Every structure is written in C-alpha cells, then in structure tokens.
Coordinates of C-alpha atoms in Angstrom, one line a residue:
M29 CA 28.1 -19.7 1.3
F30 CA 27.5 -16.4 3.2
R31 CA 27.4 -17.8 6.7
N32 CA 29.9 -15.5 8.2
V33 CA 28.3 -12.4 6.5
I34 CA 24.8 -13.3 7.6
G35 CA 26.1 -13.5 11.1
L36 CA 26.2 -9.8 11.1
A37 CA 22.6 -9.6 10.3
T38 CA 21.9 -11.9 13.1
A39 CA 23.8 -9.8 15.4
I40 CA 22.1 -6.6 14.4
A41 CA 18.7 -8.4 15.0
I42 CA 19.9 -9.4 18.6
T43 CA 21.0 -5.7 19.0
M44 CA 17.3 -4.6 18.3
S45 CA 15.9 -7.1 20.8
V46 CA 18.1 -6.7 23.9
S47 CA 16.6 -6.1 27.2
P48 CA 16.2 -2.4 28.6
P49 CA 19.7 -1.2 29.9
V50 CA 20.0 -1.9 33.7
H51 CA 21.5 1.5 34.2
A52 CA 19.2 3.4 32.2
Q53 CA 15.9 3.3 34.0
T54 CA 15.2 7.1 33.6
A55 CA 15.8 6.5 29.8
A56 CA 13.5 3.5 29.7
G57 CA 10.8 5.4 27.6
S58 CA 13.1 6.7 25.2
Y59 CA 14.7 3.3 24.8
L60 CA 11.5 1.4 24.3
A61 CA 10.3 3.9 21.8
G62 CA 13.6 3.5 19.8
R63 CA 13.2 -0.2 20.0
Y64 CA 9.5 0.2 18.7
A65 CA 10.9 2.4 15.9
G66 CA 13.7 0.2 15.0
A67 CA 11.4 -2.8 14.8
R68 CA 9.2 -0.8 12.2
S69 CA 12.4 0.3 10.2
D70 CA 11.7 3.9 11.2
Y71 CA 15.3 4.7 11.5
S72 CA 14.9 8.4 11.9
E73 CA 12.6 8.0 15.0
A74 CA 14.9 5.2 16.3
A75 CA 18.0 7.6 16.1
R76 CA 16.0 10.4 17.8
Y77 CA 14.8 8.3 20.8
Y78 CA 18.1 6.5 21.3
T79 CA 19.9 9.8 21.2
Q80 CA 17.6 10.9 23.8
A81 CA 18.1 7.8 26.1
L82 CA 21.9 8.0 25.5
A83 CA 22.0 11.4 26.8
R84 CA 20.8 10.2 30.2
D85 CA 23.2 7.2 30.2
P86 CA 26.2 7.8 27.9
G87 CA 28.2 4.9 28.8
N88 CA 25.5 2.4 28.1
V89 CA 27.0 -0.1 25.5
E90 CA 23.5 -1.3 24.4
L91 CA 22.4 2.3 23.8
L92 CA 25.7 3.1 22.1
E93 CA 25.3 0.3 19.8
S94 CA 21.6 0.8 19.0
T95 CA 22.2 4.5 18.3
A96 CA 25.3 3.7 16.1
L97 CA 23.1 1.2 14.2
S98 CA 20.3 3.8 13.5
Y99 CA 22.7 6.3 12.4
L100 CA 24.4 3.9 10.0
S101 CA 20.9 2.8 8.7
L102 CA 20.2 6.4 8.0
G103 CA 23.8 6.8 6.0
K104 CA 24.8 9.3 8.7
I105 CA 28.1 7.6 9.3
D106 CA 29.8 10.6 10.6
K107 CA 27.3 10.6 13.6
A108 CA 28.0 6.9 14.1
L109 CA 31.5 7.2 14.2
P110 CA 32.2 8.6 17.9
L111 CA 29.8 6.0 19.1
A112 CA 31.6 3.2 17.3
R113 CA 34.8 4.5 18.7
A114 CA 33.4 4.5 22.2
L115 CA 32.3 0.9 22.0
E116 CA 35.9 -0.3 20.9
E117 CA 37.4 1.7 23.5
K118 CA 35.3 0.0 26.0
G119 CA 36.6 -3.3 24.7
Q120 CA 33.3 -4.3 23.1
R121 CA 33.3 -6.8 20.1
S122 CA 30.5 -5.1 18.4
Q123 CA 30.2 -5.9 14.5
V124 CA 28.3 -2.6 14.0
A125 CA 31.0 -0.6 15.7
H126 CA 33.8 -2.5 13.6
L127 CA 31.7 -1.9 10.4
V128 CA 31.6 1.8 11.1
I129 CA 35.2 2.2 12.1
I130 CA 36.3 0.4 9.0
A131 CA 34.2 2.8 6.9
G132 CA 35.6 5.8 8.7
L133 CA 39.2 4.6 8.2
G134 CA 38.4 4.0 4.5
Q135 CA 36.9 7.5 4.1
Q136 CA 40.0 8.9 5.8
E137 CA 42.2 6.6 3.4
D138 CA 44.0 5.5 6.6
F139 CA 45.4 2.3 4.9
A140 CA 47.8 1.7 7.5
A141 CA 45.3 1.6 10.3
L142 CA 43.1 -0.6 8.2
L143 CA 46.1 -3.2 7.7
A144 CA 47.0 -3.0 11.4
R145 CA 43.4 -4.0 12.5
D146 CA 43.0 -7.5 14.1
I147 CA 40.5 -9.3 11.8
D148 CA 39.8 -11.9 14.4
N149 CA 38.6 -9.3 17.0
E150 CA 37.9 -6.1 15.1
G151 CA 36.4 -7.5 11.8
V152 CA 33.1 -7.9 10.1
G153 CA 33.6 -11.2 8.5
P154 CA 36.5 -13.0 6.9
W155 CA 35.5 -12.2 3.2
V156 CA 34.6 -8.7 3.6
D157 CA 37.7 -8.0 5.9
G158 CA 40.1 -9.9 3.3
L159 CA 38.8 -7.9 0.4
I160 CA 39.2 -4.6 2.4
K161 CA 42.7 -5.5 3.5
A162 CA 43.6 -6.2 -0.4
W163 CA 42.4 -2.9 -1.4
A164 CA 44.2 -1.2 1.8
H165 CA 47.4 -2.8 0.3
M166 CA 46.6 -1.1 -3.1
G167 CA 45.9 2.2 -1.2
A168 CA 49.2 1.9 0.6
G169 CA 51.1 1.4 -2.8
D170 CA 51.8 -2.4 -2.3
V171 CA 50.5 -3.9 -5.4
T172 CA 52.5 -7.2 -4.9
S173 CA 50.8 -7.8 -1.4
A174 CA 47.3 -6.8 -2.7
M175 CA 47.6 -9.3 -5.6
A176 CA 48.7 -12.1 -3.0
A177 CA 45.8 -11.2 -0.9
F178 CA 43.3 -11.3 -3.8
D179 CA 44.9 -14.6 -4.9
A180 CA 44.6 -16.3 -1.4
L181 CA 40.9 -15.2 -1.1
S182 CA 40.1 -16.6 -4.5
N183 CA 40.8 -20.1 -3.2
E184 CA 37.8 -19.8 -0.8
A185 CA 34.9 -22.0 -2.0
G186 CA 32.3 -19.9 -3.8
M187 CA 34.5 -16.7 -3.8
R188 CA 36.5 -16.9 -6.8
G189 CA 34.1 -14.8 -9.2
I190 CA 33.8 -12.0 -6.6
V191 CA 37.5 -11.9 -5.8
M192 CA 38.6 -11.9 -9.5
Y193 CA 36.2 -9.2 -10.1
H194 CA 38.0 -7.0 -7.5
K195 CA 41.5 -8.1 -8.5
A196 CA 40.8 -7.2 -12.1
S197 CA 39.2 -3.6 -10.9
A198 CA 42.3 -3.4 -8.8
L199 CA 44.7 -3.7 -11.7
A200 CA 42.6 -1.4 -13.9
S201 CA 42.7 1.2 -11.2
V202 CA 46.5 1.6 -11.5
G203 CA 46.3 1.4 -15.3
D204 CA 47.1 -2.4 -15.9
Y205 CA 44.5 -2.9 -18.3
E206 CA 46.1 -5.7 -20.0
G207 CA 46.2 -7.6 -16.7
A208 CA 42.7 -6.6 -15.8
E209 CA 41.2 -7.9 -19.2
A210 CA 43.3 -11.1 -18.9
I211 CA 41.1 -11.7 -15.7
F212 CA 37.8 -10.6 -17.1
G213 CA 38.4 -12.7 -20.4
A214 CA 39.3 -15.9 -18.4
E215 CA 36.9 -18.8 -18.5
D216 CA 37.0 -19.4 -14.9
T217 CA 36.4 -15.9 -13.7
G218 CA 32.9 -16.6 -12.5
A219 CA 29.4 -15.2 -12.7
A220 CA 30.2 -12.1 -10.7
N221 CA 31.8 -10.6 -13.8
Q222 CA 28.4 -11.2 -15.7
T223 CA 26.7 -8.5 -13.6
R224 CA 25.9 -5.3 -15.1
R225 CA 28.8 -3.6 -13.2
G226 CA 31.2 -6.3 -14.2
V227 CA 30.2 -6.0 -17.8
M228 CA 30.5 -2.2 -17.7
A229 CA 33.9 -2.4 -16.0
R230 CA 35.2 -4.8 -18.7
I231 CA 33.7 -2.6 -21.5
E232 CA 35.8 0.4 -20.0
V233 CA 38.8 -1.8 -19.9
L234 CA 38.5 -2.8 -23.4
A235 CA 37.9 0.8 -24.5
Q236 CA 41.4 1.9 -22.8
L237 CA 43.0 -0.9 -25.0
D238 CA 41.4 0.6 -28.1
R239 CA 39.4 -2.6 -28.7
R240 CA 36.2 -0.6 -29.1
E241 CA 34.4 -3.2 -31.6
E242 CA 35.0 -5.8 -28.9
A243 CA 33.5 -3.6 -26.4
L244 CA 30.5 -2.8 -28.4
T245 CA 30.1 -6.6 -29.2
L246 CA 30.2 -7.4 -25.4
L247 CA 27.8 -4.8 -24.7
R248 CA 25.2 -5.9 -27.4
D249 CA 25.6 -9.5 -26.3
S250 CA 25.0 -8.7 -22.9
F251 CA 22.0 -6.3 -23.1
G252 CA 20.5 -6.8 -26.4
D253 CA 18.1 -4.3 -27.4
A254 CA 17.2 -3.4 -23.8
T255 CA 19.3 -0.2 -23.8
D256 CA 18.8 3.0 -21.6
P257 CA 20.3 6.4 -21.6
E258 CA 23.4 5.1 -19.7
L259 CA 24.1 2.4 -22.2
D260 CA 23.0 4.6 -25.1
Q261 CA 25.8 7.1 -23.9
V262 CA 28.4 4.4 -23.9
I263 CA 27.5 3.1 -27.2
A264 CA 27.7 6.6 -28.9
A265 CA 31.1 7.1 -27.4
L266 CA 32.4 3.8 -28.4
E267 CA 31.1 4.3 -31.9
G268 CA 32.5 7.8 -32.1
D269 CA 35.8 9.5 -31.4
E270 CA 34.6 10.3 -27.7
P271 CA 37.0 9.0 -24.9
V272 CA 35.5 6.1 -22.7
P273 CA 37.5 6.6 -19.5
F274 CA 37.7 3.9 -16.9
T275 CA 35.5 5.3 -14.0
H276 CA 34.5 1.9 -12.4
V277 CA 36.9 1.9 -9.7
R278 CA 39.6 4.7 -9.8
D279 CA 41.4 4.2 -6.5
A280 CA 41.5 2.2 -3.3
K281 CA 38.8 4.0 -1.5
E282 CA 36.5 3.4 -4.5
G283 CA 37.5 -0.3 -4.4
M284 CA 36.4 -0.5 -0.7
A285 CA 33.2 1.1 -1.6
E286 CA 32.8 -1.5 -4.2
V287 CA 33.4 -4.4 -1.7
F288 CA 30.5 -3.1 0.3
F289 CA 28.3 -2.8 -2.7
T290 CA 29.3 -6.3 -4.1
F291 CA 28.2 -7.9 -0.9
A292 CA 25.0 -5.8 -0.6
A293 CA 24.2 -6.8 -4.0
V294 CA 24.9 -10.4 -3.6
L295 CA 22.7 -10.6 -0.5
K296 CA 19.8 -8.5 -1.5
N297 CA 17.6 -11.6 -2.0
E298 CA 18.6 -13.4 1.1
A299 CA 15.5 -13.6 3.5
A300 CA 17.3 -12.5 6.6
A301 CA 19.6 -10.0 5.1
D302 CA 17.6 -6.8 4.3
Y303 CA 19.1 -4.9 7.3
Y304 CA 22.6 -5.9 6.3
V305 CA 22.2 -5.0 2.8
L306 CA 21.2 -1.5 3.7
L307 CA 24.1 -1.1 5.9
F308 CA 26.4 -2.2 3.3
S309 CA 24.9 -0.1 0.5
R310 CA 25.0 2.9 3.0
I311 CA 28.6 2.5 3.5
A312 CA 29.4 2.0 -0.2
R313 CA 27.8 5.4 -0.9
Y314 CA 29.6 6.9 2.1
L315 CA 33.0 6.0 0.6
R316 CA 32.0 6.9 -2.8
P317 CA 29.1 9.5 -3.1
D318 CA 28.7 9.0 -6.7
H319 CA 28.0 5.3 -6.4
I320 CA 24.6 5.5 -8.1
D321 CA 24.0 1.8 -8.1
A322 CA 24.3 1.8 -4.2
L323 CA 22.0 4.7 -4.1
L324 CA 19.5 3.0 -6.1
L325 CA 19.9 -0.2 -3.9
S326 CA 19.4 1.6 -0.8
A327 CA 16.5 3.4 -2.1
G328 CA 14.7 0.4 -3.3
L329 CA 15.4 -1.5 -0.1
L330 CA 13.8 1.4 2.0
E331 CA 10.8 1.3 -0.4
S332 CA 10.3 -2.3 0.5
L333 CA 10.5 -1.7 4.1
E334 CA 7.9 1.0 3.7
Q335 CA 10.1 3.9 4.7
Y336 CA 9.0 5.9 1.6
D337 CA 10.0 9.3 2.7
L338 CA 13.7 8.0 3.1
A339 CA 13.5 6.4 -0.3
I340 CA 12.1 9.4 -1.8
D341 CA 14.9 11.6 -0.5
E342 CA 17.4 9.0 -1.9
Y343 CA 15.8 9.0 -5.4
K344 CA 15.7 13.0 -5.4
S345 CA 19.5 13.2 -4.8
I346 CA 20.3 11.9 -8.4
P347 CA 20.8 15.1 -10.6
A348 CA 18.6 15.6 -13.6
D349 CA 21.7 15.3 -16.1
H350 CA 22.7 11.9 -14.9
P351 CA 22.1 8.9 -17.2
V352 CA 20.1 7.0 -14.8
Y353 CA 17.9 10.0 -13.7
H354 CA 15.1 8.3 -15.4
A355 CA 15.5 5.2 -13.2
A356 CA 15.6 7.3 -10.2
E357 CA 12.5 9.3 -11.1
L358 CA 10.6 6.1 -11.9
G359 CA 11.6 4.8 -8.4
R360 CA 10.5 8.1 -6.7
A361 CA 7.1 7.8 -8.6
D362 CA 6.7 4.4 -7.2
A363 CA 7.6 5.2 -3.7
L364 CA 5.1 8.3 -3.9
R365 CA 2.5 5.9 -5.2
R366 CA 3.0 3.4 -2.5
A367 CA 2.9 6.1 0.1
G368 CA -0.6 7.2 -1.2
K369 CA 0.6 10.2 -3.0
D370 CA -0.8 9.2 -6.3
D371 CA -1.2 12.9 -7.6
Q372 CA 2.5 13.7 -6.9
A373 CA 3.5 10.4 -8.6
I374 CA 1.5 11.3 -11.7
E375 CA 3.1 14.9 -11.8
V376 CA 6.7 13.2 -11.5
L377 CA 5.8 10.9 -14.4
E378 CA 4.3 13.3 -16.6
Q379 CA 7.5 15.6 -16.2
L380 CA 9.5 12.6 -16.9
A381 CA 7.4 11.9 -20.0
R382 CA 8.4 15.4 -21.2
S383 CA 12.3 15.2 -20.5
H384 CA 12.5 11.4 -21.4
G385 CA 9.5 10.9 -23.6
D386 CA 11.6 8.3 -25.9
L387 CA 11.7 5.7 -23.0
P388 CA 8.7 3.2 -23.1
A389 CA 8.9 2.5 -19.5
V390 CA 8.0 6.0 -18.6
H391 CA 4.8 6.0 -20.5
S392 CA 4.0 2.4 -19.4
T393 CA 4.5 3.4 -15.6
L394 CA 2.4 6.5 -16.2
G395 CA -0.3 4.2 -17.6
D396 CA -0.2 1.9 -14.6
V397 CA -0.6 4.8 -12.2
L398 CA -3.4 6.2 -14.1
R399 CA -5.1 3.0 -14.5
S400 CA -4.9 2.5 -10.7
Q401 CA -6.8 5.9 -10.4
E402 CA -9.3 4.6 -12.9
D403 CA -8.3 7.1 -15.3
F404 CA -8.6 4.4 -18.2
A405 CA -8.7 7.0 -20.9
G406 CA -5.5 8.6 -19.9
A407 CA -4.0 5.2 -19.1
I408 CA -4.8 4.0 -22.8
I409 CA -3.1 7.1 -24.2
A410 CA 0.1 6.4 -22.1
Y411 CA 0.1 2.7 -23.1
D412 CA -0.4 3.5 -26.8
K413 CA 2.9 5.6 -26.5
A414 CA 4.8 2.9 -24.9
I415 CA 3.8 0.3 -27.5
D416 CA 4.6 2.8 -30.2
L417 CA 8.1 3.2 -28.8
S418 CA 8.7 -0.5 -28.0
T419 CA 10.4 -2.9 -30.4
E420 CA 8.2 -4.7 -32.6
G421 CA 7.9 -8.4 -31.9
A422 CA 9.8 -8.1 -28.5
R423 CA 8.5 -10.7 -26.1
A424 CA 8.5 -8.4 -23.3
R425 CA 6.0 -6.2 -25.0
W426 CA 3.3 -8.5 -23.9
V427 CA 2.9 -6.8 -20.7
L428 CA 2.1 -3.6 -22.5
Y429 CA -0.7 -5.2 -24.5
Y430 CA -1.9 -6.9 -21.3
S431 CA -2.0 -3.6 -19.5
R432 CA -3.7 -1.6 -22.0
G433 CA -6.2 -4.5 -22.4
I434 CA -7.2 -4.3 -18.7
A435 CA -7.8 -0.5 -19.2
Y436 CA -9.9 -1.2 -22.4
E437 CA -11.9 -3.8 -20.4
R438 CA -12.5 -1.5 -17.6
S439 CA -13.7 1.2 -20.0
G440 CA -16.2 -1.1 -21.5
K441 CA -14.4 -1.7 -24.9
G442 CA -14.6 -5.4 -24.9
K443 CA -13.3 -5.8 -28.6
E444 CA -10.1 -3.8 -28.1
S445 CA -9.7 -5.4 -24.9
E446 CA -9.8 -9.1 -26.3
D447 CA -7.6 -7.9 -29.3
D448 CA -4.9 -6.7 -26.8
F449 CA -5.2 -9.8 -24.7
R450 CA -4.8 -11.9 -27.8
A451 CA -1.9 -9.8 -28.9
A452 CA -0.2 -10.4 -25.5
L453 CA -0.6 -14.2 -25.8
A454 CA 0.8 -14.3 -29.4
L455 CA 4.0 -12.9 -27.7
N456 CA 3.6 -15.1 -24.5
P457 CA 1.4 -17.9 -25.3
E458 CA 1.5 -19.5 -21.6
Q459 CA 1.4 -16.2 -19.6
P460 CA -1.1 -17.3 -16.7
Q461 CA -2.2 -13.8 -15.8
V462 CA -3.2 -13.0 -19.5
L463 CA -4.7 -16.4 -20.0
N464 CA -6.8 -15.9 -16.8
Y465 CA -7.9 -12.4 -17.5
L466 CA -9.1 -13.2 -21.1
G467 CA -10.6 -16.5 -20.0
Y468 CA -12.5 -15.0 -17.2
S469 CA -13.7 -12.1 -19.3
L470 CA -15.1 -14.8 -21.7
V471 CA -16.6 -16.5 -19.0
E472 CA -18.5 -13.3 -17.7
Q473 CA -19.7 -12.7 -21.4
Q474 CA -20.8 -16.3 -21.5
R475 CA -19.2 -17.1 -24.8
N476 CA -16.4 -19.2 -26.0
L477 CA -16.7 -21.0 -22.8
D478 CA -14.8 -24.2 -24.1
E479 CA -12.0 -21.9 -25.1
A480 CA -12.0 -20.1 -21.8
L481 CA -12.0 -23.3 -19.9
D482 CA -8.9 -24.2 -22.0
M483 CA -7.2 -21.0 -21.0
I484 CA -8.1 -21.1 -17.5
E485 CA -6.9 -24.5 -17.1
R486 CA -3.5 -23.6 -18.6
A487 CA -3.3 -20.6 -16.3
V488 CA -3.9 -22.9 -13.4
A489 CA -1.2 -25.2 -14.7
A490 CA 1.2 -22.5 -14.9
S491 CA 0.3 -20.8 -11.4
P492 CA -1.4 -23.5 -9.3
N493 CA -1.2 -21.6 -6.1
S494 CA -2.9 -18.5 -7.3
G495 CA -6.3 -18.2 -5.6
Y496 CA -7.8 -16.0 -8.2
I497 CA -6.7 -18.2 -11.1
V498 CA -8.2 -21.3 -9.3
D499 CA -11.4 -19.1 -8.7
S500 CA -11.5 -18.4 -12.5
L501 CA -11.4 -22.3 -13.2
G502 CA -14.2 -22.9 -10.6
W503 CA -16.3 -20.1 -12.2
V504 CA -16.0 -21.3 -15.7
L505 CA -17.0 -24.9 -14.6
Y506 CA -19.9 -23.3 -12.8
R507 CA -20.7 -21.4 -15.9
L508 CA -20.8 -24.7 -17.9
G509 CA -23.1 -26.3 -15.3
R510 CA -20.4 -28.7 -14.2
Y511 CA -21.1 -27.8 -10.5
D512 CA -19.6 -30.7 -8.7
E513 CA -16.3 -30.0 -10.3
A514 CA -16.7 -26.3 -9.7
V515 CA -17.1 -26.9 -5.9
E516 CA -13.6 -28.6 -5.7
Q517 CA -11.9 -25.8 -7.3
M518 CA -13.7 -23.0 -5.5
E519 CA -13.0 -24.6 -2.1
R520 CA -9.4 -24.7 -3.1
A521 CA -9.6 -20.9 -4.2
V522 CA -11.0 -20.0 -0.8
E523 CA -8.2 -21.9 0.9
L524 CA -5.8 -20.0 -1.1
V525 CA -7.3 -16.3 -0.6
A526 CA -9.6 -16.8 2.4
V527 CA -10.8 -13.2 2.8
D528 CA -11.5 -12.2 -0.7
P529 CA -15.2 -11.3 -1.0
V530 CA -15.5 -12.3 -4.7
V531 CA -14.3 -15.8 -4.3
N532 CA -16.2 -16.3 -1.1
D533 CA -19.3 -15.0 -3.2
H534 CA -18.5 -17.5 -6.0
L535 CA -18.2 -20.4 -3.7
G536 CA -21.7 -19.4 -2.2
D537 CA -23.2 -19.6 -5.8
V538 CA -21.5 -22.8 -6.5
Y539 CA -22.8 -24.4 -3.1
W540 CA -26.2 -23.2 -3.9
A541 CA -26.3 -24.9 -7.4
V542 CA -25.5 -28.3 -5.8
G543 CA -28.1 -27.8 -3.2
R544 CA -26.0 -27.0 -0.2
L545 CA -28.3 -23.9 0.8
R546 CA -27.1 -23.2 4.2
E547 CA -23.5 -23.2 3.3
A548 CA -24.2 -21.0 0.5
E549 CA -25.8 -18.5 2.9
F550 CA -22.8 -18.7 5.2
Q551 CA -20.4 -18.1 2.2
W552 CA -22.4 -15.0 1.2
S553 CA -22.5 -13.6 4.6
R554 CA -18.6 -14.1 4.7
A555 CA -18.2 -12.4 1.5
L556 CA -20.2 -9.3 2.9
S557 CA -18.0 -9.3 5.8
F558 CA -14.9 -8.8 3.6
I559 CA -16.3 -5.9 1.7
K560 CA -15.1 -2.6 3.1
E561 CA -17.3 0.5 2.9
D562 CA -14.9 2.4 0.9
D563 CA -13.7 -0.4 -1.3
T564 CA -14.5 0.5 -4.9
D565 CA -12.0 -2.1 -6.6
T566 CA -13.9 -5.1 -5.8
E567 CA -16.3 -6.9 -8.1
A568 CA -18.5 -8.1 -5.4
D569 CA -21.9 -6.3 -5.2
P570 CA -23.0 -6.1 -1.5
D571 CA -26.7 -5.4 -2.7
R572 CA -26.8 -8.5 -4.8
I573 CA -25.2 -10.6 -2.1
R574 CA -27.8 -9.4 0.3
R575 CA -30.6 -10.1 -2.0
K576 CA -29.1 -13.7 -2.6
I577 CA -29.1 -14.2 1.3
E578 CA -32.8 -12.9 1.4
V579 CA -34.4 -14.9 -1.4
G580 CA -31.9 -17.3 -2.8
L581 CA -29.9 -17.4 -6.1
D582 CA -32.6 -18.8 -8.2
V583 CA -34.8 -15.9 -7.5
V584 CA -32.1 -13.4 -8.1
L585 CA -31.3 -15.0 -11.5
E586 CA -35.0 -14.7 -12.5
E587 CA -35.1 -11.1 -11.5
E588 CA -32.1 -10.4 -13.5
G589 CA -33.5 -12.2 -16.5
A590 CA -30.5 -14.4 -16.6
P591 CA -30.5 -18.2 -17.6
P592 CA -31.7 -20.4 -14.5
L593 CA -29.4 -22.9 -13.0
K594 CA -29.3 -26.4 -14.5
V595 CA -31.0 -29.1 -12.5
S596 CA -29.1 -29.4 -9.2
N597 CA -27.0 -32.5 -8.8
G598 CA -26.9 -32.0 -5.1
N599 CA -29.7 -32.6 -2.3

C-alpha cells in the first residue's frame, strides 16, 4: 500500500551509506564520524560532524543531503532549509531536500509556491504530495479545487479512509460542519476515522452542531471507561455549558501538519520506516508546534532508537497544565529508566503521583520501577493504590494483580503472591505469563504439581516460542520425575534462549537425571559462563552449580536434605 512512501525511507538509508565524497578528502574524518553517528541514530553528533565536513567542502551534494537529513531528524528544519535549497538549486532530485522545502513553504504559508511545484521532480510521493496540494488549495481560498483534489485522491486503492478524514477536516476548518459530519458519519469513510484523532475531530464537529449527546455517546462507545485527563476535560465540557471549539485542524497549515502526522502514524509499525516516521512527525510539529500527538510519537520513536536524551527533551516540552502532561511524564520516566537513571525516574513518578494521583497508571508505573530496584515494599504500596483506583472487574486489571503478585513473591510472601496470581487469572484465565509464573512457583514449592503442570502446559500452548515458559514445562516434568519428557522440553528451551544461565542449569540437571553425566557437566559449565559477576537478577546460583560439577547432582541434593532423584531411566 505504501510502496511510494517507503521509497523515501529507502532513499534515506542509501543517503546514510554513500561512499566518502570524492572531493572531500580533508573532511573524510568528520564525514566518517558523521556516518557512524547517523548509523547509531545519534543525530546530534551526526549533524555536528557533517557540518564540520561541509565547512571544508560546501558544494558536496552528499554532505549537503546528509547534513540536511541530520538537522531534519533533530527537528531543526530551519537549519536544514538552506541546505535543501542548495540541493535543489544544483538540480538534485533529493527527497530529503524536497521534504524540507515543502515543510518550509508550508510554514511560510506560501500556497502558490506549493501549488506550482512539479510533483514528478520535486515531490515526496504521490499520496503525500496530493494531500499537501489539496490543503494548499484550501490555503489559497479555492475550496472547490481542494474538494476536487481530495475526491480524485480518494479513488486510489487503500487511500479512501485517509483522504476522507482530511476532506472532512478541511470542511470543518472553514466552518462547514454539516459537510464534515456527513463524511465522518458515512459508512464507507474507512478505518482512518476510527483513530483517536479521528474520533476527537468528529466529537468537536458534533459539538459545533449542538449535537452534544451524540458526541458523548460516540466518546463513550469509542473509549469506554478508559478515560484520561484529556477525555475527562471534553466530557465535562460536553455535559456542561462550556464551549467545545473545533481545534483539530483550524487552517491549511495545520492541515498540512496533519498530513505528515497521518502518514507517520500509519507507518509507525512498518519494519523499515522508523527513520521516515521520525522525519514526518518532526515536520508535523514544525508546522504546528502544539501538535502534541506528533511530539509524543517523535519522543516514543527516539526512545525506541535509544536516543534517550532527545526523547526526554521532547517529553519535557509539554507544559504541566496540558491535559496529556501525565502521558509525557510517564514517557519521560520510562526514558530515564531505560537510560539507567532510575532515581530520576522515581523522582518524576513520585511528583506525578502528587499532581495526578487519581490515575492508576501513575502508581502502577511507579510500582514497576520500584520493583525493578528491588524495593518490593514500596512497589506493593504503589500497586495497592493502582488497584484501588482501577475499575472493579476490568479485564485489564489483571496486570496490576500480576505485578503485585511478583512483588509479594520476591518479598517472600507466598500466600499473598498466590492470591494475586489467582485474582489475575480470574480476570484473564489463559494469560501465559501469569499461568507460567504461578505454575513455576508451585513447582519450586513442590506442591500442587499436577495443577502446576496444567497451568504451564496452557501457558506453552498460548506462547509456544517463549523459552522461559518452555523451560517451566521441562522443569515441572523434571519435578514429577518424568525425566525423558523433561529432556525434550529443556532442549527446546535452550534452543529458544541459548545463553540464559537458569535454563542451561536446568538442562544440566535433567541430563544428570537421565544418566547423561558428561552432557550435564557441560551444561552446568555453560550456565556458569553466562552468569555475570554483577548480575543480581538471575536465579542461577554459581556456587551451587560449581558444587554440582565437582560432586554431582545426587550429592548436592543429599547435602541439601532434598529428596533424591528417582531411579534414572537413562544409562
């Protein structure tokens, strides 16, 4: 569907892998450093090094494009613009340059120049270019031509939903709310209008038509009980006498921002499109600085690219009085945690718990971070608050019980832990992680082994490629004395998670149980090799493993006062 759009992502990848510029030998070091930084998604460093190289060879088209691309990735489009103009002046058909130029013309609201551009030679892709030109007609005051452009695009395969969403937004932007609602309410409008932004746009349109009850019904049907401060604000306004203005797309420039955001959102799950998504979300925010959804999309993508400082800066730019401030702070806390700054993440979440203490997600996220820091008592308190605030009987509540159950289990409170796991299963009976965790806990306690086996078999059926769950199945079979069956499962588990010390240790025990002693010692040695000196998060005990290698599993079990193995069914 998005062949032409993804072509830009391919072009970008090629840009990042070109050979060193022939005429820039004195800048080779900076150029190579820029390429290396770009390959690691370190856009700040890439921009710095490419700028240094470009200073030595200002006419080099590869350097111009790479530098423009780095600035665009940083959202510094004003710095990319002169480089893009230089590329076009040199007659280069650079999609990066075309993208930047279109963004610059949109920012200047130079609709005549946008309409005059040659799409075939100066465009980004037919669908993006087509929607931009339709909005440019709107900006030029030619609504008739805009509607004709939207209609022509809507006939393209797979594009109707997106185009109709933009056509309805365009009509609403000039006050034709009846026309906008006719499109939003049509059965053939497509899935694009079922996104959160599409639903919110239609709610605002209905409010302009004084159809508040319909707007409330649409909101509740779309989001159910999963409200948040932004939705709560809209609900309060609709239920009261407060105005609900149409803010979704107010003019043509904001319509162009919506074009870039639309395609960024559509492509965010495409395997080869991460870079492309970032560029489009950056442009959406450039054209509309208050496009918070574009900001959150950029920040989340930067976080996934391990550019945590850039992500944190994005999240921090949302003011404290904004309805989605809590979402930004949750994102910032996650980026801080992933950057290894757990103390700062906890500080952010504790402050958020004071300012937005009525949101379960705030407390559950705080619980997750505290649990990762092995502050299980603090985590339990946070999960208590999240559970108290969540809706009774809500299916999504299972994860809160599951998380608190883990904290209880790690605190040595087995009964409370089991109660929470069973509460989670009451809400989500076939959830593989819960089935596995409770089943494995029962195995370790050597009780209810038949029930544990049933739970873990169900977990494997639901998640057959999880090495840890397959390991649990092998381990319960071992505990039941069904050693031959355990071997098959344990070998499968090691195939799935080859370097996990616990799984390799378990396979060693199973091999020993069937009389494959040399292979057991080999697996125990492998398990030891995978244990890092500072690893406190593994259940594998290196001293116990060394003792097994020294004297064998039978002696270790005897020393521990544990039941002996059943009679070996191997050689």
